[in-house]
mmCIF file of C-alpha atoms in Angstrom:
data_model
loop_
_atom_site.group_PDB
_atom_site.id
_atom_site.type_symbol
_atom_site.label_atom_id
_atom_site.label_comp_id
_atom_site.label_asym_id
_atom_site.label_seq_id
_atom_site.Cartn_x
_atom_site.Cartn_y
_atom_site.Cartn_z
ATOM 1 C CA UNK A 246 0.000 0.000 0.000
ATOM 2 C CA UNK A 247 1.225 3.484 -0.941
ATOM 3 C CA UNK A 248 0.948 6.060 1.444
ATOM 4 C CA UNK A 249 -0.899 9.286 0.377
ATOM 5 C CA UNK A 250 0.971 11.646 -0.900
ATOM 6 C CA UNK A 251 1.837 15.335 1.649
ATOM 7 C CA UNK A 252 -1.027 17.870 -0.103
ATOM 8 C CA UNK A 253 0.131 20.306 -1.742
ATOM 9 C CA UNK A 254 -0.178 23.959 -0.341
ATOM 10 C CA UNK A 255 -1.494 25.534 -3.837
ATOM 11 C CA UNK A 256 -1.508 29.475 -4.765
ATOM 12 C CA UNK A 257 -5.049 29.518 -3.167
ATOM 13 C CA UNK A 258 -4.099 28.623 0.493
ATOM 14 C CA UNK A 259 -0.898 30.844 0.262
ATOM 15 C CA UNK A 260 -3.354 33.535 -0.788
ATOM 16 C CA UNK A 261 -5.316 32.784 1.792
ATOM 17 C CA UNK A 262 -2.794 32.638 4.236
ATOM 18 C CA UNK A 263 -1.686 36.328 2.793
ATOM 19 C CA UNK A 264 -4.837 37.992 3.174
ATOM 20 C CA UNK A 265 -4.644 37.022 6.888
ATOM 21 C CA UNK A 266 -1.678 38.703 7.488
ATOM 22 C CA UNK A 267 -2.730 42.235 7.632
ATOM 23 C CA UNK A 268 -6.182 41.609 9.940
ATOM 24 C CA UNK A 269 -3.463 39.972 12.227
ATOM 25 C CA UNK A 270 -0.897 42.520 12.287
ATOM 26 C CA UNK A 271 -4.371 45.331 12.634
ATOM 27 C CA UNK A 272 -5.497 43.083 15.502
ATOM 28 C CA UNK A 273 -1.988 42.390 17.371
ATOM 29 C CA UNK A 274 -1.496 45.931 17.240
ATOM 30 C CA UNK A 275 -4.309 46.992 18.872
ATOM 31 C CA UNK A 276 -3.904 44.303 21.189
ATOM 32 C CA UNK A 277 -0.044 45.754 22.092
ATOM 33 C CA UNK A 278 -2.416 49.365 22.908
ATOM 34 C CA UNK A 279 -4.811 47.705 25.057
ATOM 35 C CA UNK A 280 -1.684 45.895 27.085
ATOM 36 C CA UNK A 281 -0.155 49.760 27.215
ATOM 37 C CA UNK A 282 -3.428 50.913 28.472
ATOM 38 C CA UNK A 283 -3.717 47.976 31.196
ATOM 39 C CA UNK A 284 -0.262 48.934 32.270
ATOM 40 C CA UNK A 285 -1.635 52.453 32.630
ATOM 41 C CA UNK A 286 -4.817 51.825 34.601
ATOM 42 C CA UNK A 287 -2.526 49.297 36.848
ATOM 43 C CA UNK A 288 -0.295 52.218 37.538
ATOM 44 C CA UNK A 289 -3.186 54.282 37.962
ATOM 45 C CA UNK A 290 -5.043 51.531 40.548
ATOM 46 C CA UNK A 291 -1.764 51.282 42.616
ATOM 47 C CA UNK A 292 -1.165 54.770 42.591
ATOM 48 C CA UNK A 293 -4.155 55.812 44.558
ATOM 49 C CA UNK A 294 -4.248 53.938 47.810
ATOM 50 C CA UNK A 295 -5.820 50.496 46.610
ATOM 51 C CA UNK A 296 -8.375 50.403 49.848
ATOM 52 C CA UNK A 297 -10.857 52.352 48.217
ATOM 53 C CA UNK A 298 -13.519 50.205 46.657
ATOM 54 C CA UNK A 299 -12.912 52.430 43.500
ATOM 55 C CA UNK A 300 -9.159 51.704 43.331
ATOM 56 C CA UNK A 301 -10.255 47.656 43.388
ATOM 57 C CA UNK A 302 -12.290 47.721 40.534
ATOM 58 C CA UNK A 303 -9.860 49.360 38.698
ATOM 59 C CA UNK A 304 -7.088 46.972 39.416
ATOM 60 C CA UNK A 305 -9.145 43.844 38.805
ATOM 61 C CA UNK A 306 -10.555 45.424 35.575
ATOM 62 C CA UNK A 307 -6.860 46.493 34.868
ATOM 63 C CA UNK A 308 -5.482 42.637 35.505
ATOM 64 C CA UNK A 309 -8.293 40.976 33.595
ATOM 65 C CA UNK A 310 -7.787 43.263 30.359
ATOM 66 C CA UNK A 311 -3.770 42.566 30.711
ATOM 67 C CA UNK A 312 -4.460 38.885 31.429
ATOM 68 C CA UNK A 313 -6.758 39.154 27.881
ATOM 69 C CA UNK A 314 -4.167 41.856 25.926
ATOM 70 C CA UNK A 315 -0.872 40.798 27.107
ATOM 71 C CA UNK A 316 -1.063 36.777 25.149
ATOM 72 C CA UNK A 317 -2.949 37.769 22.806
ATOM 73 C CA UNK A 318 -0.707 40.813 21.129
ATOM 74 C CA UNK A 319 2.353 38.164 21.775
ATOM 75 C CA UNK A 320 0.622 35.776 19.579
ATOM 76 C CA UNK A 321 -1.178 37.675 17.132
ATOM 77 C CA UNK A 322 2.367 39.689 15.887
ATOM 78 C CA UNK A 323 3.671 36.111 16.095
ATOM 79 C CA UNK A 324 1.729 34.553 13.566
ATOM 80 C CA UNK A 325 1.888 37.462 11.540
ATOM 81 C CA UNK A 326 5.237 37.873 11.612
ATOM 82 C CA UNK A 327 5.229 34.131 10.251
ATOM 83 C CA UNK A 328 3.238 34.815 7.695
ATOM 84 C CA UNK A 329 5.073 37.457 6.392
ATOM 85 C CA UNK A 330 8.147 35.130 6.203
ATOM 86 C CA UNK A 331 5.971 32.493 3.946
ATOM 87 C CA UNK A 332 5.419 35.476 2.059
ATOM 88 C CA UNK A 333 9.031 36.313 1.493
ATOM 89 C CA UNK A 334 10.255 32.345 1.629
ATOM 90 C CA UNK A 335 11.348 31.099 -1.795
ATOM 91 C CA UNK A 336 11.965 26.878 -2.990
ATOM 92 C CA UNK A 337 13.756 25.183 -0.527
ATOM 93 C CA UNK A 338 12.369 27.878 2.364
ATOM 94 C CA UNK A 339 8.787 27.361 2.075
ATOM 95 C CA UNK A 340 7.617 23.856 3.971
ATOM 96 C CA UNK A 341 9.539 25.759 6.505
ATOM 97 C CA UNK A 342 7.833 28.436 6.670
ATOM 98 C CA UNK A 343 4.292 26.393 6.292
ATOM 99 C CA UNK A 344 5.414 24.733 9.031
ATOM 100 C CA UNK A 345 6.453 28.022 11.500
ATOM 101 C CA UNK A 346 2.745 29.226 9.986
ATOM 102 C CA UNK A 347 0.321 26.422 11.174
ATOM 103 C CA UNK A 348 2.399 26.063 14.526
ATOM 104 C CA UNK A 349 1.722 29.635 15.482
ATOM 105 C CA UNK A 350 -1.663 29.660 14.148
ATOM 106 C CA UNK A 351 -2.478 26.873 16.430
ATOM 107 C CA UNK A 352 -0.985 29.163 19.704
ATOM 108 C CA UNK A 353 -3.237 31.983 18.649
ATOM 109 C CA UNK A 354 -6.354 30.208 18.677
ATOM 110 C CA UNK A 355 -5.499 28.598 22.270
ATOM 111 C CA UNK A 356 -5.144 32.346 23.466
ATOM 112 C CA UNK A 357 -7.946 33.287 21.289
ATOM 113 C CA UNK A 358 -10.189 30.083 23.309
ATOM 114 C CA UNK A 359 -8.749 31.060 26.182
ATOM 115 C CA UNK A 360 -9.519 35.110 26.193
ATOM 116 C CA UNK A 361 -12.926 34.301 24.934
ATOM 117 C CA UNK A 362 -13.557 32.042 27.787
ATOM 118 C CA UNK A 363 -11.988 34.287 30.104
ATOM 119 C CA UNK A 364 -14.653 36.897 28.975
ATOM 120 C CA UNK A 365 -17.185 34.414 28.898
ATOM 121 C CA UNK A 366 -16.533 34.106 32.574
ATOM 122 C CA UNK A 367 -16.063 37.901 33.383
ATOM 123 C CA UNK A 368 -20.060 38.221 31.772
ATOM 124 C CA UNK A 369 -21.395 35.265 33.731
ATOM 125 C CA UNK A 370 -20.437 36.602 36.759
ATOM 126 C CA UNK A 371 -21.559 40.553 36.014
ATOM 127 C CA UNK A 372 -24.637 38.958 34.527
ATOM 128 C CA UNK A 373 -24.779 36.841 38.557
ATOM 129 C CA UNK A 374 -24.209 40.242 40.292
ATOM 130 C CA UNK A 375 -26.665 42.313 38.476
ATOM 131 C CA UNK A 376 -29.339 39.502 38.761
ATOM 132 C CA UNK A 377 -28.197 39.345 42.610
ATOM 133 C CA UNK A 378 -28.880 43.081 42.984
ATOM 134 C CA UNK A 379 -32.126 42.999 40.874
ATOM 135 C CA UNK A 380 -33.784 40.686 43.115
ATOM 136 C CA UNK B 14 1.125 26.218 -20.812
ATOM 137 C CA UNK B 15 2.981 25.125 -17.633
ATOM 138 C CA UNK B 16 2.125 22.230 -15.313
ATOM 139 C CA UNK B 17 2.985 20.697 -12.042
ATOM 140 C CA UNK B 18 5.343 18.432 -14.058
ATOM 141 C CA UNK B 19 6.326 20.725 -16.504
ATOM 142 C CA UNK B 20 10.076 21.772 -15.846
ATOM 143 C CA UNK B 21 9.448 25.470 -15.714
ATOM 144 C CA UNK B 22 6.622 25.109 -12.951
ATOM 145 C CA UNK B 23 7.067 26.946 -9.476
ATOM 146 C CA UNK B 24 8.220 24.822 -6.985
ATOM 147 C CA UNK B 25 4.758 24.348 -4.305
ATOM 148 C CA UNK B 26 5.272 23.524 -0.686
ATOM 149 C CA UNK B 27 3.760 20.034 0.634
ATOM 150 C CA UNK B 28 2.467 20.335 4.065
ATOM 151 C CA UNK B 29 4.577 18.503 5.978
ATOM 152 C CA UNK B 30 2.777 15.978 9.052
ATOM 153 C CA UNK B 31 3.709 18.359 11.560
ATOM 154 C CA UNK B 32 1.942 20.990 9.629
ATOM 155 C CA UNK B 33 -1.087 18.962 9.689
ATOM 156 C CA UNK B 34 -0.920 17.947 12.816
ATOM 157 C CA UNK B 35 -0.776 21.479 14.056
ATOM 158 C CA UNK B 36 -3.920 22.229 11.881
ATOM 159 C CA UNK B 37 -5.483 19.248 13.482
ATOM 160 C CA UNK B 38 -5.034 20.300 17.118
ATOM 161 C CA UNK B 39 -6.337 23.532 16.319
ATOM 162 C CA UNK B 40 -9.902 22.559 15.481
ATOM 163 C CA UNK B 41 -10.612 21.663 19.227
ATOM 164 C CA UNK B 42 -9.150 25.228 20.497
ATOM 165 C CA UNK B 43 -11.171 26.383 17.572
ATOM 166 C CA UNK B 44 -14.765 25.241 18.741
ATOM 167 C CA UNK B 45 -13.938 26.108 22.320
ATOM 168 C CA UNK B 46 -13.376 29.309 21.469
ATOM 169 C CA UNK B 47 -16.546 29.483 19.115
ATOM 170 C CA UNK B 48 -18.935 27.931 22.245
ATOM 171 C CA UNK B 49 -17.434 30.332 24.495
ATOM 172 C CA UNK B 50 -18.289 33.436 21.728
ATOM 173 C CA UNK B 51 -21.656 32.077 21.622
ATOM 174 C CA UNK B 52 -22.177 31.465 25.412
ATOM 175 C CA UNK B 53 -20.709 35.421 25.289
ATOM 176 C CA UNK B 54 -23.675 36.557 23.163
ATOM 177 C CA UNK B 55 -26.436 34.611 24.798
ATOM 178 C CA UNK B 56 -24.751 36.310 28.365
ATOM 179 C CA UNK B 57 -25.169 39.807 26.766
ATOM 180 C CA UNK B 58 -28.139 39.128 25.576
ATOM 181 C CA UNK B 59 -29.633 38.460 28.951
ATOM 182 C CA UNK B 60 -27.622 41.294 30.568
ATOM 183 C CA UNK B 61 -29.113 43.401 27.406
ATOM 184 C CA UNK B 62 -32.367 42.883 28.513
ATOM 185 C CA UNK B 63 -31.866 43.093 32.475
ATOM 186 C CA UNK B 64 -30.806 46.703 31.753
ATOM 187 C CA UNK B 65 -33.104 47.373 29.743
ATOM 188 C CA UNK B 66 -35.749 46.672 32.762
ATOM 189 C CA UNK B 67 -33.814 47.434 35.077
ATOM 190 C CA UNK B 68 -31.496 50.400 34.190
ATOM 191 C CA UNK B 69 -28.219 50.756 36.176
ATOM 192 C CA UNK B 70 -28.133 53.479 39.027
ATOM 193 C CA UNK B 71 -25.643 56.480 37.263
ATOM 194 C CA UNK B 72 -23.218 58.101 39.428
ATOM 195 C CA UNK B 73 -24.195 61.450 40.735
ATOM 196 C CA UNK B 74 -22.315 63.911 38.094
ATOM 197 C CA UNK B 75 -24.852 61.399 35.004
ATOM 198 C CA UNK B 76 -27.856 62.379 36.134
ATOM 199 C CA UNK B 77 -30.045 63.181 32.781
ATOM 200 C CA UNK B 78 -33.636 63.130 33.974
ATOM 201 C CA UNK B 79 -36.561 60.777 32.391
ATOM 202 C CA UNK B 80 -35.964 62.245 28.837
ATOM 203 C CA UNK B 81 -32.161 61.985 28.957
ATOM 204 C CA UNK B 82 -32.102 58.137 30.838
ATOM 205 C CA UNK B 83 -34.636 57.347 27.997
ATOM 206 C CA UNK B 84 -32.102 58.068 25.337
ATOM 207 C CA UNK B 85 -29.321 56.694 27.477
ATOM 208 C CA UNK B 86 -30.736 53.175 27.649
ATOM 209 C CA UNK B 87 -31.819 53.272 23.957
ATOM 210 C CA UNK B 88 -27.918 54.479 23.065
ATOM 211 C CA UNK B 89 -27.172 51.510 25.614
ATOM 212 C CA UNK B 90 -29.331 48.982 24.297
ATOM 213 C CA UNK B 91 -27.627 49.491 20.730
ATOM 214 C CA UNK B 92 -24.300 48.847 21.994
ATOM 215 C CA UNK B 93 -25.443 45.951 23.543
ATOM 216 C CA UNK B 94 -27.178 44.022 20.766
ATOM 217 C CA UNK B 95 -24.180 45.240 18.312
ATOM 218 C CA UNK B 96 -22.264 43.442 20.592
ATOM 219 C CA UNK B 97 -24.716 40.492 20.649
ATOM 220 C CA UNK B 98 -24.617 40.591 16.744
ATOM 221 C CA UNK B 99 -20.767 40.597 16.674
ATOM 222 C CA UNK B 100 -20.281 37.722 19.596
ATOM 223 C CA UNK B 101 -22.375 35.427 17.958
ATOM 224 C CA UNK B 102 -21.433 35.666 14.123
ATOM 225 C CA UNK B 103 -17.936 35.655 15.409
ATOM 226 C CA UNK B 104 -18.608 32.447 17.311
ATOM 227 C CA UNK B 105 -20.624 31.176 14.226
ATOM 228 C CA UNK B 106 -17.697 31.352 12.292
ATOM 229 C CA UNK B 107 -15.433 29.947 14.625
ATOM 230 C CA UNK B 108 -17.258 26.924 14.748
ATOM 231 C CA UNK B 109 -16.953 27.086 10.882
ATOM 232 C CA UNK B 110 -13.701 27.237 10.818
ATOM 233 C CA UNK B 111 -13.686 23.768 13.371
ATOM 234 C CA UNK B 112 -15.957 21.971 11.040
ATOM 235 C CA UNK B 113 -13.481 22.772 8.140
ATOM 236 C CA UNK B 114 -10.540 21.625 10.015
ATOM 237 C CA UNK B 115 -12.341 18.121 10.704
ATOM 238 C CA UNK B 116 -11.560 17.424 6.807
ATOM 239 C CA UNK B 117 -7.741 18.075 7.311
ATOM 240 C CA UNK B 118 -7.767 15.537 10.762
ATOM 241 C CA UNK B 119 -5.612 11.877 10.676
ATOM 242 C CA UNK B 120 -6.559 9.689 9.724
ATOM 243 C CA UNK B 121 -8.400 11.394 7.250
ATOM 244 C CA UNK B 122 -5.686 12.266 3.911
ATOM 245 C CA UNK B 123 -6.384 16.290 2.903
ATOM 246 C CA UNK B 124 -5.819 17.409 -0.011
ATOM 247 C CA UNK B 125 -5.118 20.829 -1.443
ATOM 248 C CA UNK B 126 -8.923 22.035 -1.508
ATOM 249 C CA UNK B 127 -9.374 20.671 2.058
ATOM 250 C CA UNK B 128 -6.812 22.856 3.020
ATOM 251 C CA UNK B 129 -7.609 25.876 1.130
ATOM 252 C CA UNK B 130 -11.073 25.782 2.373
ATOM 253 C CA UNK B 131 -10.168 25.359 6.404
ATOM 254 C CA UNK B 132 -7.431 28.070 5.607
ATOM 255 C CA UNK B 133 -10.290 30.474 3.637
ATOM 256 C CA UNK B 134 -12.132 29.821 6.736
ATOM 257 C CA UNK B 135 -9.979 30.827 9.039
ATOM 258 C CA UNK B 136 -9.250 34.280 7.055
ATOM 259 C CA UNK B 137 -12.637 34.928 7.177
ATOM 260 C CA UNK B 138 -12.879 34.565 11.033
ATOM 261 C CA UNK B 139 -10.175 37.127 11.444
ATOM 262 C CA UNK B 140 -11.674 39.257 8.539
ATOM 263 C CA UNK B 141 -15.040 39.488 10.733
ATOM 264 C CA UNK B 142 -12.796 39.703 13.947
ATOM 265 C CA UNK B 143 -10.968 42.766 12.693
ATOM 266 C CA UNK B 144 -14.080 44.369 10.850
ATOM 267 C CA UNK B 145 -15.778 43.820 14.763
ATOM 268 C CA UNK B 146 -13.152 45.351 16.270
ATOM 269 C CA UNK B 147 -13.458 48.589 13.657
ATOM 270 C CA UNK B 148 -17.159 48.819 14.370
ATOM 271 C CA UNK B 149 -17.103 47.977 18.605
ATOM 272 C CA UNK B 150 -14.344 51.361 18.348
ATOM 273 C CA UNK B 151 -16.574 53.038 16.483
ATOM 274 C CA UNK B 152 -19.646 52.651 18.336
ATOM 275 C CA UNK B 153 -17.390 53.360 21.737
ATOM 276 C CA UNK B 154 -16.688 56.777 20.320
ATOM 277 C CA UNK B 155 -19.880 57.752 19.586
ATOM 278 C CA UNK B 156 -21.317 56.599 22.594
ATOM 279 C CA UNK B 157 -18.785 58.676 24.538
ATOM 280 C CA UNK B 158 -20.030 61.719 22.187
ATOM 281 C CA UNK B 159 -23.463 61.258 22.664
ATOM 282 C CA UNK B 160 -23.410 61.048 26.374
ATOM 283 C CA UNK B 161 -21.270 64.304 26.152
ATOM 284 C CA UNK B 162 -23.528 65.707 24.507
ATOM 285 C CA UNK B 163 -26.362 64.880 26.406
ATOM 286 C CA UNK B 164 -24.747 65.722 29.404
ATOM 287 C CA UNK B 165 -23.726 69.655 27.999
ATOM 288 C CA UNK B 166 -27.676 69.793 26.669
ATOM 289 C CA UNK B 167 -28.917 69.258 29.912
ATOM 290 C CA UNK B 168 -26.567 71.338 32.283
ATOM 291 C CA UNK B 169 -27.196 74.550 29.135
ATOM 292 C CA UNK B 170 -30.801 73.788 30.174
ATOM 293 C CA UNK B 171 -30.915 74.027 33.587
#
């Protein structure tokens, strides 16, 4: 029995691949602002005496959005980066590069499951407390 | 006319079995992800419509009357079923994206139009992700205008 042949990774799927790149690189990038902007309302949280109840909002809201930013900016530039290196990668270069490609595009959709679910969470429980203070 | 076997054609990467494996594990992180989106839209749907019955107490410098809290809830209820919209047909096509990516998993043998349909997928997910992300910013804005403007309306009138 022969064994199948490796598929072949066509002009379409590069394409594909290509017109990923820049909704990644848009998306990482805002992701790297909304890590700044964690940063900053961390700084901001710590700066003013954290035992107001104020202050603790702000920190928690500042450590969930870094928690969701922080990955997800790492990951995102990643995979773009990657694909901009399949787009450059010539011959002998290029199952390389495929390779590098679907490996990081795997680690972005863990963070992307795992922000999602993290936000999943955060609206449970707000939807919990507002129900708690309804009744 | 060139070929795959004519001398002249560009040289096409194979995906190698790492490359496929990769794409394999990532249909289960895939359709996590698209469950959570969903759960994420049905959970703003139902805070949506908590709100919308029973509208948050604003903090003492927000105070716009019965006219003014009328058109805050309405500018809030639009945010929140834009972001109902986007949470859901971003969780839609996450799962779409997982369905594709069963074609490409061992011990099944992909071949080039299994893969350029999971990977077509997949751009479309961030395509919609991105375009989301342009419209939630968007929205944010004006909301932050109209409240402004609310808010100067109401202290010129009084």
């Amino acid at each position: 029995m022969n064994p199948s042949p490796a598929p072949l990774l066509d002009d379409a799927a590069l394409a594909a691949l290509g017109k990923t790149r820049p909704w990644l690189y848009f998306l990482g990038i805002l992701a790297c602002l909304g890590t700044a902007f964690a940063v900053l309302v961390l700084l901001i949280a710590f700066s003013i005496a954290l035992h107001t109840a104020r202050a603790h909002l702000l920190a928690w809201g500042g450590i969930v959005l870094l928690l969701i930013s922080a990955p997800t900016a790492f990951v995102q530039l990643a995979y773009a980066s990657a694909l901009s290196r399949l787009s450059q990668a010539r011959g002998a270069e290029l199952p390389e590069a495929v390779e590098l490609a679907c490996v990081r595009q795997r680690s972005v959709w863990i963070v992307n499951a795992f922000t999602v679910g993290v936000l999943a969470l955060v609206s449970l429980f707000q939807l919990l407390t507002t129900l708690h203070l309804v009744r | 006319m060139q070929n795959e076997f004519s001398p002249e054609a560009p040289s096409r990467p194979t995906l190698t079995r790492r490359s496929i494996q990769a794409l394999a594990a990532t249909q289960a992180w895939a359709r996590l992800a698209g469950i959570a989106l969903l759960v994420l839209a049905c959970v703003e749907l139902a805070l949506g419509v908590t709100k919308l019955f029973y509208p948050p107490a604003l903090p003492a410098n927000l105070q716009f009357g019965p006219h003014g809290m009328l058109e805050f809830t309405a500018l809030h209820s639009i945010l929140d079923a834009v972001m109902v919209i986007i949470y859901a047909a971003t969780g839609w096509y996450a799962l779409r994206y997982a369905r594709k990516l069963e074609q490409v998993r061992p011990p099944l043998h992909p071949d080039s139009r299994d893969i350029v349909v999971a990977l077509g997928a997949q751009h479309r997910y961030w395509r919609l992700q991105g375009v989301a992300t342009i419209v939630f910013i968007g929205l944010s804005f004006v909301f932050i205008i109209a409240i402004t403007i609310i808010s100067v309306g109401l202290a010129v009138k009084h």
